[in-house]
Coordinates of C-alpha atoms in Angstrom, one line a residue:
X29 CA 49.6 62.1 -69.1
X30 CA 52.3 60.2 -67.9
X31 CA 53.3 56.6 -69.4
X32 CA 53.8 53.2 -67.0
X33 CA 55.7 50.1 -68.2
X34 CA 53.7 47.2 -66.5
X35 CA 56.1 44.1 -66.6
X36 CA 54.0 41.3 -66.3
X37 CA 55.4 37.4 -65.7
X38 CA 52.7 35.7 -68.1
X39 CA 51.7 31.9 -67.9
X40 CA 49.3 30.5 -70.0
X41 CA 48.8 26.5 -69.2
X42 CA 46.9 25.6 -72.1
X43 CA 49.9 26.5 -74.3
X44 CA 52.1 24.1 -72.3
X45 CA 54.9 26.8 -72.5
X46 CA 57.4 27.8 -69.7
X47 CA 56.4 31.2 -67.7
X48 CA 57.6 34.3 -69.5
X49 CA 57.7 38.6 -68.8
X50 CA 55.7 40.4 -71.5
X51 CA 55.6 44.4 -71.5
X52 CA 52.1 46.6 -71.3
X53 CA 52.5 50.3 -71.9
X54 CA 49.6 52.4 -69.9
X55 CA 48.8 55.8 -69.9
X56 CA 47.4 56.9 -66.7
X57 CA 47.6 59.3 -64.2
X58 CA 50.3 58.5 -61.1
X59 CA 47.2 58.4 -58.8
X60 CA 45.9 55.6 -60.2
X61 CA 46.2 52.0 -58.7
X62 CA 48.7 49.2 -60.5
X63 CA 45.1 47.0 -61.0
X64 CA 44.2 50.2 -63.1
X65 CA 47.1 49.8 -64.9
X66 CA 46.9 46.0 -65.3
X67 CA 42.9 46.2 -66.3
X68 CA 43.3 48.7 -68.8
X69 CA 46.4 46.5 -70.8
X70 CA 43.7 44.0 -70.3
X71 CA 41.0 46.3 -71.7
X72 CA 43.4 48.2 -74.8
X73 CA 46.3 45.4 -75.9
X74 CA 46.0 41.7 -74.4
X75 CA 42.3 40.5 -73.3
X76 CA 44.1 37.0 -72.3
X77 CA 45.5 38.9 -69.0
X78 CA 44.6 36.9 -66.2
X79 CA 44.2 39.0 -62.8
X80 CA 41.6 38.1 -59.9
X81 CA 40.2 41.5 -58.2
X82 CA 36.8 43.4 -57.2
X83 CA 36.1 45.4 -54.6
X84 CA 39.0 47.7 -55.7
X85 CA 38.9 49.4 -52.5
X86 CA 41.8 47.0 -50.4
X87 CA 39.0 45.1 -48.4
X88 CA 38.4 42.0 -50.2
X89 CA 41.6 40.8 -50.8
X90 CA 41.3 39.2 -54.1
X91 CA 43.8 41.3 -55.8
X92 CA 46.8 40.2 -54.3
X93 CA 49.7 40.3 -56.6
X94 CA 53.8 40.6 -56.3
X95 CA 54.6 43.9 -57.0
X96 CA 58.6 44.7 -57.9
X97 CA 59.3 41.6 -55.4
X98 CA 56.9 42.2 -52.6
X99 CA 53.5 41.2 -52.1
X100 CA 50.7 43.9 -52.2
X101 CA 47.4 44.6 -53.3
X102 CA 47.2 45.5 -56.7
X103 CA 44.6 47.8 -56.1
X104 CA 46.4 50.0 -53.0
X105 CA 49.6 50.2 -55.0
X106 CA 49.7 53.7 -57.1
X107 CA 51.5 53.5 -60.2
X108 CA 54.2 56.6 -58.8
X109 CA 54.6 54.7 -55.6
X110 CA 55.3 51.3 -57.6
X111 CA 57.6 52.9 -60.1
X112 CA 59.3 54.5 -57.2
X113 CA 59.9 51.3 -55.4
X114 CA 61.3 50.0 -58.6
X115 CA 64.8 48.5 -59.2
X116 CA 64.6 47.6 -62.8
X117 CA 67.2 50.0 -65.0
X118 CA 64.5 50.2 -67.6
X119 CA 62.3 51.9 -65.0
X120 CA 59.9 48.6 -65.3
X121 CA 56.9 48.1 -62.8
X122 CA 57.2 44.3 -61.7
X123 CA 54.2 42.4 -61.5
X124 CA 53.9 38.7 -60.8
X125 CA 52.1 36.3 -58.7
X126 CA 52.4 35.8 -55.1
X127 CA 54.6 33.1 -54.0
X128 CA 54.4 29.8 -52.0
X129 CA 51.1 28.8 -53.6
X130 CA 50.8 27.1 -57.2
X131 CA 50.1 29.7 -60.0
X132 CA 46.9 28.6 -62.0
X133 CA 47.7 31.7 -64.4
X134 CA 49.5 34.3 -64.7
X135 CA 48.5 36.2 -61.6
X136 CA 46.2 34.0 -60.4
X137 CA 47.8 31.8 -58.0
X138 CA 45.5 28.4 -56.6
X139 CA 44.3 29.8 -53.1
X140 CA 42.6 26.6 -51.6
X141 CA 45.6 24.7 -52.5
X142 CA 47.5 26.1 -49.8
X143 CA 46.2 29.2 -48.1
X144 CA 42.7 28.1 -47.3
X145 CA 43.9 24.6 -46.6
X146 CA 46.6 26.0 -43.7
X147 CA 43.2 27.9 -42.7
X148 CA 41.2 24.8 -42.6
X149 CA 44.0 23.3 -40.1
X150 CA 43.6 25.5 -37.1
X151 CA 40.1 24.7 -36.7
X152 CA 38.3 28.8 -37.7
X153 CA 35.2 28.5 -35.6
X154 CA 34.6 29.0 -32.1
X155 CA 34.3 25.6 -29.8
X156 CA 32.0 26.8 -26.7
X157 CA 32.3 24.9 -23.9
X158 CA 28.8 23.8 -22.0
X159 CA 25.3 24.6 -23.2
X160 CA 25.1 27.7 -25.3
X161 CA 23.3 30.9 -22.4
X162 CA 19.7 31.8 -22.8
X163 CA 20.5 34.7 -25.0
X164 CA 23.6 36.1 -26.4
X165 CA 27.1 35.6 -25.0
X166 CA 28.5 38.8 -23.1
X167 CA 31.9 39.1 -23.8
X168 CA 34.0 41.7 -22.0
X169 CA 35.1 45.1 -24.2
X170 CA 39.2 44.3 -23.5
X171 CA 38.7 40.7 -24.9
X172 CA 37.3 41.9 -27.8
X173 CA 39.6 44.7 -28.3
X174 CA 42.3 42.1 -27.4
X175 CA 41.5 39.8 -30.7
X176 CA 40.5 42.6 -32.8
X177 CA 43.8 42.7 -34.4
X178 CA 43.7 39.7 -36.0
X179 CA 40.0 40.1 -36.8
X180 CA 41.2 42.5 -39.3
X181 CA 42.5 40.0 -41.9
X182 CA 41.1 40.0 -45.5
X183 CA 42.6 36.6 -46.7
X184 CA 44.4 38.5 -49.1
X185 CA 47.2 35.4 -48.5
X186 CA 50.0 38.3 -48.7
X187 CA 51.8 37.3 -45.7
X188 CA 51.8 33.5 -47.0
X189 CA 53.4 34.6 -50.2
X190 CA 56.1 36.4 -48.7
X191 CA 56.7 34.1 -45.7
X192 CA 60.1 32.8 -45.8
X193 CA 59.2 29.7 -44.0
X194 CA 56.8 28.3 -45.8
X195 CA 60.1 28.3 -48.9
X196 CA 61.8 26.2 -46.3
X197 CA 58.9 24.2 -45.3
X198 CA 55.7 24.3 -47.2
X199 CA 53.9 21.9 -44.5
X200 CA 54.8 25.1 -42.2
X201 CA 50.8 26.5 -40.8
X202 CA 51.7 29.6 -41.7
X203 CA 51.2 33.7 -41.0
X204 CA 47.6 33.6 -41.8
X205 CA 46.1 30.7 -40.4
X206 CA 48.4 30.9 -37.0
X207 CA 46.8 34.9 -37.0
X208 CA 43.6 33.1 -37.3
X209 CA 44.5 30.6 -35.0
X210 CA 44.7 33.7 -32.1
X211 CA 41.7 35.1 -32.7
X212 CA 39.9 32.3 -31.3
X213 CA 42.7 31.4 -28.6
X214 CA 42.0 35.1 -27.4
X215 CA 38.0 34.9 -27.1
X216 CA 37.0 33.9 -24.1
X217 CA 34.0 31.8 -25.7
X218 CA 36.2 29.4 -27.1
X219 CA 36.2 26.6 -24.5
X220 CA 39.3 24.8 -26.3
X221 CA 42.2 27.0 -25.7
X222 CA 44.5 24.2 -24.1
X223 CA 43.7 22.0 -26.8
X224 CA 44.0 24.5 -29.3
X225 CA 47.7 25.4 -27.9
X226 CA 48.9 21.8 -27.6
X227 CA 48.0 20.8 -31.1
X228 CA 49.7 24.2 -32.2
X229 CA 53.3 23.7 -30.3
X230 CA 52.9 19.8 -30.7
X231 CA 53.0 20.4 -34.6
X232 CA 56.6 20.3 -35.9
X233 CA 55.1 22.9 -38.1
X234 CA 53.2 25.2 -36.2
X235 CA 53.7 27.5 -33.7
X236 CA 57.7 27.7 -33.3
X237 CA 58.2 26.8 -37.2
X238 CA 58.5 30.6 -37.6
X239 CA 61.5 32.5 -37.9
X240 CA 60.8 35.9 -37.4
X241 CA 62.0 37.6 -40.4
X242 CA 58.6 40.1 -40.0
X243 CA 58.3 39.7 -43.4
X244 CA 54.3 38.9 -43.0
X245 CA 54.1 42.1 -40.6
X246 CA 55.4 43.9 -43.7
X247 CA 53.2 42.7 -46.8
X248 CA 49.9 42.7 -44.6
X249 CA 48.0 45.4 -45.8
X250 CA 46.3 45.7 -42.3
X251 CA 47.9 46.0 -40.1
X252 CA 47.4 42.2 -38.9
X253 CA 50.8 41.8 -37.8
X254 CA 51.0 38.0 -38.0
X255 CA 53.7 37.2 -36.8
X256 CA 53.6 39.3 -33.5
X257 CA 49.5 37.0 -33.4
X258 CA 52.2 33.8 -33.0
X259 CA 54.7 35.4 -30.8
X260 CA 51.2 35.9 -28.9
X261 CA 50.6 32.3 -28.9
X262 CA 54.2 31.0 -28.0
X263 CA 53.5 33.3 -24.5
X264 CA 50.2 31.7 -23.6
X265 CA 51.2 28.0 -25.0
X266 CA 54.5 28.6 -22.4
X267 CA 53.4 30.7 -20.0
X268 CA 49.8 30.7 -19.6
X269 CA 49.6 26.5 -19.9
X270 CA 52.9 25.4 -19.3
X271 CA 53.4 23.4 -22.4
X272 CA 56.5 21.9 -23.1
X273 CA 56.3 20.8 -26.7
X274 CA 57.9 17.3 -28.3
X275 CA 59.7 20.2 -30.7
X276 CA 61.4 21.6 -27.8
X277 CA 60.8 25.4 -28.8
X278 CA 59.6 26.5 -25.9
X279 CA 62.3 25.1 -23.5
X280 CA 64.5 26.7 -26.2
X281 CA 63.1 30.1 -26.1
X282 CA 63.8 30.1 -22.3
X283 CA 67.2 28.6 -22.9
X284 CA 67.5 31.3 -25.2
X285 CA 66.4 34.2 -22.5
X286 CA 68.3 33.1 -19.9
X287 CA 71.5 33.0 -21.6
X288 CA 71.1 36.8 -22.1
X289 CA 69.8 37.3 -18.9
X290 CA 73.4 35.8 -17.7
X291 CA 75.5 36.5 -19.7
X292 CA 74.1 39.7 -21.4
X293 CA 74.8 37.8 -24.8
X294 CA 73.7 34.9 -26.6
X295 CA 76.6 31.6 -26.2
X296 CA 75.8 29.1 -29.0
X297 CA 77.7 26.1 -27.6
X298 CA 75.7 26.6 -24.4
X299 CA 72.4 26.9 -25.9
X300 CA 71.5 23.3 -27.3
X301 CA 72.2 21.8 -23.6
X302 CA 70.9 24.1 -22.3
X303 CA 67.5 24.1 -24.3
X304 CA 67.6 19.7 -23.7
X305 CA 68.7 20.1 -19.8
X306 CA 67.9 22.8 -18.4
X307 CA 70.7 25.4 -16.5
X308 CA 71.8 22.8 -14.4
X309 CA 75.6 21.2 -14.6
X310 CA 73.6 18.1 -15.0
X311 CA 71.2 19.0 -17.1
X312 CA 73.1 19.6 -20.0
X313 CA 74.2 16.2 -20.6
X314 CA 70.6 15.4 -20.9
X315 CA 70.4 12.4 -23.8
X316 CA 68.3 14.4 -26.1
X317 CA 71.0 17.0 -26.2
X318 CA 73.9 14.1 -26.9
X319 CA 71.7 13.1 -29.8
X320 CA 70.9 16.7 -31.0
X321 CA 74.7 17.5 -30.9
X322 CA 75.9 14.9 -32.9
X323 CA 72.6 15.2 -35.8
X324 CA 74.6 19.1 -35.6
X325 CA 78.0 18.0 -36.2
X326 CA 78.5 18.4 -39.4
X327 CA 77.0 21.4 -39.6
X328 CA 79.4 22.6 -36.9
X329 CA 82.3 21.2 -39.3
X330 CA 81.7 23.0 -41.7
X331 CA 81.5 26.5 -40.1
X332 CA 85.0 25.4 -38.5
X333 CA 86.3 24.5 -41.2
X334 CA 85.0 28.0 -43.3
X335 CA 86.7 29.8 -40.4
X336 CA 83.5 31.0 -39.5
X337 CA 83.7 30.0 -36.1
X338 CA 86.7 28.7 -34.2
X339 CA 86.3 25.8 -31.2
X340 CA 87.7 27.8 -28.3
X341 CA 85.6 30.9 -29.6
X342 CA 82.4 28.6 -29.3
X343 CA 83.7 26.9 -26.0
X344 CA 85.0 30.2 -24.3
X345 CA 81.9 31.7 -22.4
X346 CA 80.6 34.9 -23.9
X347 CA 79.9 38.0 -21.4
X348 CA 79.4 41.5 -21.3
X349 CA 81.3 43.5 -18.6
X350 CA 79.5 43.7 -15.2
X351 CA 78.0 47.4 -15.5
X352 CA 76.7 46.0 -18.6
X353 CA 75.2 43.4 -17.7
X354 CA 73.7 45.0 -14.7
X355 CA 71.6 47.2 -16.6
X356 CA 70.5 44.7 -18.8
X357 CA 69.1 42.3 -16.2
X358 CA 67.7 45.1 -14.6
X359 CA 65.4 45.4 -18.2
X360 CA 64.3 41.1 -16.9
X361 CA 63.7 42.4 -13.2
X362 CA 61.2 45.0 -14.8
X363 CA 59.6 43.0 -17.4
X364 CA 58.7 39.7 -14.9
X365 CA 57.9 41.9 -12.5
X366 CA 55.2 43.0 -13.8
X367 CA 51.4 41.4 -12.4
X368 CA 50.0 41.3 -16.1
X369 CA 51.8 40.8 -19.0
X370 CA 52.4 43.1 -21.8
X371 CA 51.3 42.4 -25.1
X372 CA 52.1 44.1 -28.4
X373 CA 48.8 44.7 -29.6
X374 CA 48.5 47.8 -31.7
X375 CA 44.6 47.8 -31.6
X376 CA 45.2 48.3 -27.9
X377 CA 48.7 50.1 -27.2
X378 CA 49.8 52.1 -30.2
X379 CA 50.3 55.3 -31.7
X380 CA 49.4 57.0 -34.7
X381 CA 51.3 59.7 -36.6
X382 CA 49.0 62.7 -37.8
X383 CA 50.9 65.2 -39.3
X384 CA 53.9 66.2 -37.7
X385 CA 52.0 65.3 -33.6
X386 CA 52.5 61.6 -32.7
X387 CA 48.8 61.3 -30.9
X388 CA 47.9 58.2 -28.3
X389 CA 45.9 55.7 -29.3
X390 CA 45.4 54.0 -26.5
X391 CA 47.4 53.7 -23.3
X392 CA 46.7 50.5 -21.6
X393 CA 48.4 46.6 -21.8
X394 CA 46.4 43.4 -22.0
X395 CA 47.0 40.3 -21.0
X396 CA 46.4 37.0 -23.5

């Protein structure tokens, strides 16, 4: 039977000591899961192992643990697939616990502290609008289809631990409660979308806080694809209710469209007056922007003087050649052309790979 070192990062509170890694040899088959693994040291060499888990079947999320760097559940993670994805030179399975929330020990980490209370913050129950009907509420298929997605979240709190925002700013909403967040905005029962939407792009750290690094679409174990759930929400915030947020994200993501759309490629020293003034020669010497600039200087100094950038590269307008650009405004002509919009839902539009034949889920868009 093969043999599995399980590196675990230990913290015991009561013995006031820093956080340390201790080593737990297992013998168990390959096929077996790293919460195996990590309940059997338990069981044979250290009962003082703390570990939360129990369904052991990846749907109740409790097992949620760091595994060599990324967030997974313990209990979905085979021990050859771990020690495969390992990059210690002693051949060492890394186990810790998941980030951006405070540890309460070892590889329990304090859930309510952070993930339950960003949950708490987008308001998780449906507002109706009117008297409730004389029996149930009929809901069409596509709506429910279109917010089964993020329906599928176990509050496993993966996506918050790996969620590089939340490093930057902790008081960012975050992956799982802005996934949350959707499934409501999507329903058509909910009679508090545009309220729901302003308070989401009016908070400096909701909906356009995120940076799209897809780490959450990554370390969710289902598929949730969070972040893609907030891209979701930046379109019908923008689009749908025309809200132009105190943050300025979304007249920055347009700023940000139509300088490719243009130019074919993204011109930095055109973007901030662009985002504050819009694409008029006026526009851009919209206050805001002056103010904006000058918060950016030294930022801007610095990159100068790192050689990083050089002031007539950043002043000199950035283009592609004309056949170039053709084709890729031709990509804009077909996209807002379109009568519905097309969302990436994969619960709607996907594909699934069995064997070596790609087969169709589904073939048809939604609109939010």
């Amino acid at each position: 039977m093969p043999e599995f070192t399980l590196k675990i990062r230990r913290f015991l509170p009561e013995s006031g000591e820093a956080p340390y890694w201790q080593d737990y040899m297992v013998d168990l088959e390959g096929h077996r899961s790293v919460l195996e693994g990590i309940l059997t040291a338990k069981a044979d060499q250290d009962g003082t192992i703390g570990i939360r888990c129990s369904c052991r079947a990846a749907i109740c999320g409790s097992c949620g643990v760091r595994i060599n760097g990324r967030a997974a559940l313990a209990c979905k993670t085979h021990l050859e697939e771990a020690l495969e994805g390992s990059e210690s030179e002693d051949g060492e399975i890394v186990v810790e616990p998941m980030g951006n929330m405070p540890v309460i020990k070892d590889l329990i980490v304090d859930m309510d502290a952070v993930h339950w209370k960003k949950i708490q913050r987008v308001t998780p129950w449906l507002l109706p609008e009117g008297d409730p009907p004389e029996r149930e509420y009929v809901v069409p298929h596509e709506a429910m289809v279109d917010v089964t997605q993020s329906m599928a979240c176990i509050q496993c709190g993966a996506c918050v631990s790996d969620c590089l925002s939340m490093e930057v700013d902790p008081d960012f909403i975050g992956p799982a409660a802005l996934a949350k967040a959707y499934r409501f905005v999507g329903d058509p029962r909910d009679g508090q979308h545009s309220e729901r939407l302003n308070d989401l792009a009016e908070d400096p750290a909701g909906i356009y806080d995120c940076t799209h690094c897809f780490n959450c679409i990554e370390a969710c174990p289902k598929g949730v694809a969070p972040m893609n759930q907030i891209m979701r929400l930046r379109r019908a915030a923008g689009d749908d209710y025309e809200i132009n947020d105190r943050n300025n994200g979304n007249r920055h993501e347009r700023a940000f469209t139509s300088l490719i759309r243009d130019n074919g490629l993204l011109w930095e020293a055109e973007l901030l007056p662009r985002s504050y003034g819009g694409d008029s020669f006026f526009g851009k010497f919209a206050p805001a922007a002056g103010l904006e600039l000058v918060d950016s200087l030294p930022s801007i100094t610095r990159a100068v003087l790192r050689r990083k950038v050089t002031p007539m590269g950043a002043l000199k307008p950035h283009k592609i050649p004309k056949e170039d650009l053709a084709q890729v405004q031709q990509i804009y002509e077909k996209i807002e052309g379109q009568d519905d919009r097309f969302e990436l839902n994969l619960y709607i539009v996907g594909e699934e790979v069995e064997g070596d034949t790609e087969v169709a889920v589904e073939t048809e868009g939604s609109s939010a």
